PDB file of C-alpha atoms in Angstrom:
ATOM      1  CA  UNK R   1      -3.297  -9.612 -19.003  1.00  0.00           C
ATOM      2  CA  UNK R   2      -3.127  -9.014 -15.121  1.00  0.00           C
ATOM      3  CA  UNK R   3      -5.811 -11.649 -13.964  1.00  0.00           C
ATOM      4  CA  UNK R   4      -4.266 -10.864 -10.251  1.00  0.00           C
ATOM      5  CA  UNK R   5      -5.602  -7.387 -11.085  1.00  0.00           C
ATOM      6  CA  UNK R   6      -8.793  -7.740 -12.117  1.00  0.00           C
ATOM      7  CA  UNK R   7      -9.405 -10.443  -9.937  1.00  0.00           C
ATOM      8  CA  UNK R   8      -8.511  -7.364  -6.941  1.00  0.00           C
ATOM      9  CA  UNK R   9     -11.188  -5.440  -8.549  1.00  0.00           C
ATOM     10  CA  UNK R  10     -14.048  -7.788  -9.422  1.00  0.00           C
ATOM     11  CA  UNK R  11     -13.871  -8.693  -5.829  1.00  0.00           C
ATOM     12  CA  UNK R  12     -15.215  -5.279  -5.497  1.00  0.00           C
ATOM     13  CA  UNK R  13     -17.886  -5.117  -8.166  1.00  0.00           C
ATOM     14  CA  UNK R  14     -18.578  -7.462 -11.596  1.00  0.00           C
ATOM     15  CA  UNK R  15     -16.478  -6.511 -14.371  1.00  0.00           C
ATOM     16  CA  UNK R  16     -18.000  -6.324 -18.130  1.00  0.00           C
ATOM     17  CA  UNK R  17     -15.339  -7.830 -20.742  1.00  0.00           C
ATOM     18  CA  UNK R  18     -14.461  -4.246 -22.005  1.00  0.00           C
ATOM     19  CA  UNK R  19     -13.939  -2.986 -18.592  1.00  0.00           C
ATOM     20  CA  UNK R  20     -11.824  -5.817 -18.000  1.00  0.00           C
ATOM     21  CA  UNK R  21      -9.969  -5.110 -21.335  1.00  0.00           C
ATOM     22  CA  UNK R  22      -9.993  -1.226 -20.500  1.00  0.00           C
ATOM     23  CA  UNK R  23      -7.840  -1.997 -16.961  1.00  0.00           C
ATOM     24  CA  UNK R  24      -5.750  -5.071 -18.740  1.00  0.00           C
ATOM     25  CA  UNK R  25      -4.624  -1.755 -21.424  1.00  0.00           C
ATOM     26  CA  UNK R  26      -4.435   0.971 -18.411  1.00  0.00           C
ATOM     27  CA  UNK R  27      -2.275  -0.975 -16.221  1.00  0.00           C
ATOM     28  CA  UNK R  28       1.633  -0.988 -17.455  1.00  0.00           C
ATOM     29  CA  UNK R  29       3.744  -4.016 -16.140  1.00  0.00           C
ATOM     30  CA  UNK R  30       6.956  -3.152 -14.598  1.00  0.00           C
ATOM     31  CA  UNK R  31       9.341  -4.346 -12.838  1.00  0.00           C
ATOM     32  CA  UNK R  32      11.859  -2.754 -10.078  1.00  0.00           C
ATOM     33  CA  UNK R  33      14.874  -3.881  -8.042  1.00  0.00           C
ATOM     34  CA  UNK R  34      15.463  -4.200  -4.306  1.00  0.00           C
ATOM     35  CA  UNK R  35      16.121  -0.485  -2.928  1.00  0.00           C
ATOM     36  CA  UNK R  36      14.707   1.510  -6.097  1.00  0.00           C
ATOM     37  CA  UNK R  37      12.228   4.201  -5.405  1.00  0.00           C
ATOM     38  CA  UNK R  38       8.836   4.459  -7.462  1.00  0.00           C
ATOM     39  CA  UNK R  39       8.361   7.933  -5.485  1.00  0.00           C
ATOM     40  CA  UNK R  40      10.399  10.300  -3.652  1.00  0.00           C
ATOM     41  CA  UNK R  41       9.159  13.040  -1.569  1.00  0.00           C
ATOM     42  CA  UNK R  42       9.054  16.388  -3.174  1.00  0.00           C
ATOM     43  CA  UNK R  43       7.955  14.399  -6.636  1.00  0.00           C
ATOM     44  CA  UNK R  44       4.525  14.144  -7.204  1.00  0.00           C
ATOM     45  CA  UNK R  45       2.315  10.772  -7.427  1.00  0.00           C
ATOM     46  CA  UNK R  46       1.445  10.215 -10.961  1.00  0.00           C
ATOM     47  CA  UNK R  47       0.724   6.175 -10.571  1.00  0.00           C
ATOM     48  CA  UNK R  48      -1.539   3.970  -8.162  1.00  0.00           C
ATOM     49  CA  UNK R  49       0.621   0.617  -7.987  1.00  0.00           C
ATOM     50  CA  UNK R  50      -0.648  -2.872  -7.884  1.00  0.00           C
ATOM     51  CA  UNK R  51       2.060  -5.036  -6.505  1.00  0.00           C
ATOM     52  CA  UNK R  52       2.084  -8.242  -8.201  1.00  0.00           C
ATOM     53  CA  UNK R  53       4.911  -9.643  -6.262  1.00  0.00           C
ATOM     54  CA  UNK R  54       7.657  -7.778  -4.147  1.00  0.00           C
ATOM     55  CA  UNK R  55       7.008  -5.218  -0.658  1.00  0.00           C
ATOM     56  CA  UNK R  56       6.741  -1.485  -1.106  1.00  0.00           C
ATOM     57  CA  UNK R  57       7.154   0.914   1.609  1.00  0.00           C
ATOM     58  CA  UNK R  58       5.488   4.044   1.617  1.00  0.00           C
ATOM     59  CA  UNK R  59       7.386   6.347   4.221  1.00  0.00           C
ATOM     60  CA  UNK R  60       7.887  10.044   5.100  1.00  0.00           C
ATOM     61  CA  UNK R  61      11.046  11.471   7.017  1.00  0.00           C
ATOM     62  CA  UNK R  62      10.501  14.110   9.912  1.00  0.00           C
ATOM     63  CA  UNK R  63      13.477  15.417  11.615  1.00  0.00           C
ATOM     64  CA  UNK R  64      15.514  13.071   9.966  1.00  0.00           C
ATOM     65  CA  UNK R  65      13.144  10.150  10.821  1.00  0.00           C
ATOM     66  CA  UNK R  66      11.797   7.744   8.765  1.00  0.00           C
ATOM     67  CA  UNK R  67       8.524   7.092   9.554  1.00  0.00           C
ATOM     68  CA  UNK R  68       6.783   3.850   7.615  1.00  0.00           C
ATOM     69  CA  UNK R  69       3.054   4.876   6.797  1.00  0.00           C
ATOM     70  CA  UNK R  70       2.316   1.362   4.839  1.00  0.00           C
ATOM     71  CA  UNK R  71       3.560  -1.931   3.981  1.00  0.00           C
ATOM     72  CA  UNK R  72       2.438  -3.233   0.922  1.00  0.00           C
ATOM     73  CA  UNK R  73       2.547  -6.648  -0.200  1.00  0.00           C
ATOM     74  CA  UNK R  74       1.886  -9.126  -3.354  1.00  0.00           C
ATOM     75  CA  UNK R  75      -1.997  -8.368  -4.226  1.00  0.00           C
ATOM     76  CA  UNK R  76      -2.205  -4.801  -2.585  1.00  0.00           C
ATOM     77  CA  UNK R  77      -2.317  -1.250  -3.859  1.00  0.00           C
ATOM     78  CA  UNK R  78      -0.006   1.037  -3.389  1.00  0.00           C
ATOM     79  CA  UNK R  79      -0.222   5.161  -3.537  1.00  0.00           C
ATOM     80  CA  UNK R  80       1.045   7.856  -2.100  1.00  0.00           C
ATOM     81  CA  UNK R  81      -2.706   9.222  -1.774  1.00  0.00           C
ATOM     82  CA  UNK R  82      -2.673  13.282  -0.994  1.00  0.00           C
ATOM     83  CA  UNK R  83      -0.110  14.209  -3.859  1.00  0.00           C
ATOM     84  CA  UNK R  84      -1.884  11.509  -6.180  1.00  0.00           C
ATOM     85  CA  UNK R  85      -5.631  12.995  -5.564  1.00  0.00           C
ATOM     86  CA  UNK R  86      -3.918  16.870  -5.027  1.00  0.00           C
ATOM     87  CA  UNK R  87      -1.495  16.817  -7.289  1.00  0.00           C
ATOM     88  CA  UNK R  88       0.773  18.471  -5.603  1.00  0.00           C
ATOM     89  CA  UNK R  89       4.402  17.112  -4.268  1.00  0.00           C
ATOM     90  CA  UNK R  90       4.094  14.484  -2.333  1.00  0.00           C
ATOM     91  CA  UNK R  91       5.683  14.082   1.756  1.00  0.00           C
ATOM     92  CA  UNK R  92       5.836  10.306   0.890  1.00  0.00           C
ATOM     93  CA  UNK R  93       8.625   8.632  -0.459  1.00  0.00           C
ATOM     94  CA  UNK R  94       7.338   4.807  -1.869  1.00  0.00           C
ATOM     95  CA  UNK R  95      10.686   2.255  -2.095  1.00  0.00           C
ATOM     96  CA  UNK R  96      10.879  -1.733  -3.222  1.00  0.00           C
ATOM     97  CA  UNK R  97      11.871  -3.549  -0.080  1.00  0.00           C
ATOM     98  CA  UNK R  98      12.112  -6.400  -2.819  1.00  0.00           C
ATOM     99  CA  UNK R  99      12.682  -7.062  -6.314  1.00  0.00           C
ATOM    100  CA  UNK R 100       9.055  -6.101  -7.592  1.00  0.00           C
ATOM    101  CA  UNK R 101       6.565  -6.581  -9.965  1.00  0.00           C
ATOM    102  CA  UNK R 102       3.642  -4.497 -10.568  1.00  0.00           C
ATOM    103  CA  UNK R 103       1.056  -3.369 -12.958  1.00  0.00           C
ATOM    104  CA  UNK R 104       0.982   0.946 -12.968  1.00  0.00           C
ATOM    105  CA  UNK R 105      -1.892   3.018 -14.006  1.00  0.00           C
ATOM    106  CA  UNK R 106      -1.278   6.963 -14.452  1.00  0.00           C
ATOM    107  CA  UNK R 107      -3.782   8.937 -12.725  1.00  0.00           C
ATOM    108  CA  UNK R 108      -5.223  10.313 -16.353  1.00  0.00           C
ATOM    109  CA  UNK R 109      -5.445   7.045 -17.678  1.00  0.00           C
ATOM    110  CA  UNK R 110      -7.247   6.229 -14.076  1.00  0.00           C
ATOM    111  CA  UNK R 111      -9.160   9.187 -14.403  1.00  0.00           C
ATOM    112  CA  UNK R 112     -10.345   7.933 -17.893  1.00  0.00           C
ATOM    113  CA  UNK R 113     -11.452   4.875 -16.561  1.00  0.00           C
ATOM    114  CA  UNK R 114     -13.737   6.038 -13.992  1.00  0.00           C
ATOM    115  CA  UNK R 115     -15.508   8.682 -16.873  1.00  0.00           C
ATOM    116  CA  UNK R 116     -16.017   5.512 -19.248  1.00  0.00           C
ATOM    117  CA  UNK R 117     -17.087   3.066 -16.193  1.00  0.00           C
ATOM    118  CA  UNK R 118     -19.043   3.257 -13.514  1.00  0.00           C
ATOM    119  CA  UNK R 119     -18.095   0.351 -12.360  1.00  0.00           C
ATOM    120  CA  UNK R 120     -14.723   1.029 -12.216  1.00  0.00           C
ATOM    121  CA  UNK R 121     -15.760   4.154 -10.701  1.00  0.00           C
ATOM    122  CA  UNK R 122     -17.513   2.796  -7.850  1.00  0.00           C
ATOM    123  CA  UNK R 123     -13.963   0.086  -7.319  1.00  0.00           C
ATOM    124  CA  UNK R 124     -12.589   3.543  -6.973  1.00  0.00           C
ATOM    125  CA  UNK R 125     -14.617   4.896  -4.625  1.00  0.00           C
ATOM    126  CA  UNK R 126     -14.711   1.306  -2.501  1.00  0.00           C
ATOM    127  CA  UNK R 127     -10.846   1.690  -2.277  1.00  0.00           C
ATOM    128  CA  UNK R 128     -10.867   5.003  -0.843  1.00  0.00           C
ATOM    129  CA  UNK R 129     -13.052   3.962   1.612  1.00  0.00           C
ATOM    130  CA  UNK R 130     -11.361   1.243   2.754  1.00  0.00           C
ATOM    131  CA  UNK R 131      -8.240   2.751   2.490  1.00  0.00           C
ATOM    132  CA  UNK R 132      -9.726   5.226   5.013  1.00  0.00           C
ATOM    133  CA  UNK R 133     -10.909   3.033   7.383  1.00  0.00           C
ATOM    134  CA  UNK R 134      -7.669   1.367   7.542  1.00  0.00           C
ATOM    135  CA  UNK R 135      -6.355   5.121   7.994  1.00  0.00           C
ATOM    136  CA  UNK R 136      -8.791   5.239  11.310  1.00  0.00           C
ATOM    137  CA  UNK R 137      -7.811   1.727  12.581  1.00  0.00           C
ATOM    138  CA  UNK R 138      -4.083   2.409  12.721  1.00  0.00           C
ATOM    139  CA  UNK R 139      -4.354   5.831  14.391  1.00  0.00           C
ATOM    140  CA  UNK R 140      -6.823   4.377  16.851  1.00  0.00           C
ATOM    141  CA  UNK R 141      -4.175   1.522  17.320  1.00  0.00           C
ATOM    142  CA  UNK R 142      -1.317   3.906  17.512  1.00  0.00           C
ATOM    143  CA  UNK R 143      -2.697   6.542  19.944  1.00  0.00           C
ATOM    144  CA  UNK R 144      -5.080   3.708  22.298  1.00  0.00           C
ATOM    145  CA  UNK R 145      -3.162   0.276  22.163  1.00  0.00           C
ATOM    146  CA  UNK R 146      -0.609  -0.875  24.099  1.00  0.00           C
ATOM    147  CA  UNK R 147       3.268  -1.371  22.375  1.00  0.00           C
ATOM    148  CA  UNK R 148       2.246  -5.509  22.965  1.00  0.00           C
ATOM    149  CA  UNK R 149      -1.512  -5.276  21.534  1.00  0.00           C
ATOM    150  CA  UNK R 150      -0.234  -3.239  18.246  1.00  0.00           C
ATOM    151  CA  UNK R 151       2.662  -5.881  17.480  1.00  0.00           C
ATOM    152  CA  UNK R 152       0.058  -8.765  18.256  1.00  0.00           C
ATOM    153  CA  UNK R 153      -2.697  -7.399  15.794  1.00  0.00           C
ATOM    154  CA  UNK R 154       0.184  -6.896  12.740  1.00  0.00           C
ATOM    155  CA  UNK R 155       1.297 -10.432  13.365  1.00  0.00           C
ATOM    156  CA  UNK R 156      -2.592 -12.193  13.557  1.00  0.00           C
ATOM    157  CA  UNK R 157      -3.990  -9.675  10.207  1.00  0.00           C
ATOM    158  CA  UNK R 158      -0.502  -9.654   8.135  1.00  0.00           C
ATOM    159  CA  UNK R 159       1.861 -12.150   9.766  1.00  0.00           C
ATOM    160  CA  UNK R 160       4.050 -12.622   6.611  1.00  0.00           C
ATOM    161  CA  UNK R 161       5.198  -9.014   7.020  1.00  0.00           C
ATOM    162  CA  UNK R 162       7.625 -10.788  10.148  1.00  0.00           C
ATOM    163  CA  UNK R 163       8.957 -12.914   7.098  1.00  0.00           C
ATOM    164  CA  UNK R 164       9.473 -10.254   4.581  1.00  0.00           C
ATOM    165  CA  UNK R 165      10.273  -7.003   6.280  1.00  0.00           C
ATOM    166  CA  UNK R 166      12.570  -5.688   8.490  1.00  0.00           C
ATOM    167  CA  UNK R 167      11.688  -5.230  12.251  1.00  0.00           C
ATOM    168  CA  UNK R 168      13.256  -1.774  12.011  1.00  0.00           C
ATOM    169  CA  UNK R 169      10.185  -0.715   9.096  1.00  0.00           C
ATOM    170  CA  UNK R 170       7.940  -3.144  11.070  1.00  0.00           C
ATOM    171  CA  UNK R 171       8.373  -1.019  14.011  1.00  0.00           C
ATOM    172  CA  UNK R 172       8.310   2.486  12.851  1.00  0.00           C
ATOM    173  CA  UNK R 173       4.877   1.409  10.806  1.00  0.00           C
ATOM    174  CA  UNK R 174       3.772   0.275  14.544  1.00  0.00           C
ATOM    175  CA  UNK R 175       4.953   3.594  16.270  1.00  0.00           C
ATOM    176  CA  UNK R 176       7.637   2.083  18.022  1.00  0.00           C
ATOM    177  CA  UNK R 177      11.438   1.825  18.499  1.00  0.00           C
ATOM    178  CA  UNK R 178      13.595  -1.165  17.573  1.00  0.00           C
ATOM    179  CA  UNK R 179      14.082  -1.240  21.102  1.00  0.00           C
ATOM    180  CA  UNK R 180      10.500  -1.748  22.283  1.00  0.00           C
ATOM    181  CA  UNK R 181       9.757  -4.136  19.401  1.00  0.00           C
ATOM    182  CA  UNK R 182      12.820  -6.520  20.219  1.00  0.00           C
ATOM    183  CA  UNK R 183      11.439  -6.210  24.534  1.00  0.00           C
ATOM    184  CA  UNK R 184       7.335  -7.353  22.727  1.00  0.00           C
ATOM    185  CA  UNK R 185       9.273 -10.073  20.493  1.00  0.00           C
ATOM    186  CA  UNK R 186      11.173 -11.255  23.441  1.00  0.00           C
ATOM    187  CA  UNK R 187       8.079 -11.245  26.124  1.00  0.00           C
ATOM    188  CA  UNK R 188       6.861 -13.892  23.288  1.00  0.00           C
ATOM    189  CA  UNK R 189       9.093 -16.327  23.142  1.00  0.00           C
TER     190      UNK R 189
END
């Protein structure tokens, strides 16, 4: 059973024994290397990942840049959201920066879940929500904050992203170069 799971979502809202059971059956446990893709663009997003241990990257490429859109680490979701809710082919590419392990559920068995619970339902519905205010806070961030003030907030709200992840996908998820990120690290020291 996933306890890291369903503890995630009974953080959200109480969990009745068969809902837990229902999630514990949805989710599959897999496991990936280092450098293998759960998603490339042009595919679309059939799972919402929940990364037991191991970094995912969720990135799209424009003009032959990669540009990270999230980080995810040990106790976070993962999704490549517009293809996933769409259904359509998805602009986002999601790779293991790490040898992984996660627990997968396929968007009908997802879909499933939230018909037979509410309460999984409404975990749903809490996700998306924060997942959109997150959305909001990093394009506020990227568009109104200083190169400096965006590098200091990643390091005080997810510091072991410095130990995990390269600064080259640290600072295309902050909308900077590996130039101006190695200038902010060096004003630090």
């Amino acid at each position: 059973m996933p306890q890291n799971l369903l503890t995630y979502f009974s953080r959200f809202v109480p969990l009745t024994d068969e809902a837990q059971a229902a999630i514990s059956s949805a989710f599959v446990r897999q496991t990936y290397r280092r450098g293998d893709y759960l998603l490339q663009a042009g595919d679309v997003a059939n799972h919402l990942y929940f990364i037991q241990t191991g970094v995912l990257r969720v990135y799209t490429t424009v003009e032959a840049t990669d540009c990270t859109l999230f980080l995810g680490l040990d106790g976070e979701m993962v999704v490549a959201l517009s293809s996933f809710i769409q259904r359509t082919p998805s602009a986002d590419s999601i790779r293991c920066l790490e040898d992984t392990e996660l627990y997968a559920v396929h968007y009908d068995r997802l879909q499933g879940l939230y018909d037979q619970f509410a309460a999984i339902d409404r975990v749903g519905r809490l996700l998306i929500e924060r997942y959109a205010i997150q959305l909001r806070d990093h394009s506020f961030s990227l568009r109104f904050h200083s190169t400096e003030q965006r590098y200091d907030t990643l390091q005080r709200t997810r510091p072991e992203l410095f130990q995990r992840v390269s600064l080259t996908h640290i600072a295309s998820f902050l909308g900077m170069t590996a130039q101006a990120i190695s200038m902010v690290r060096a004003k630090r020291r």
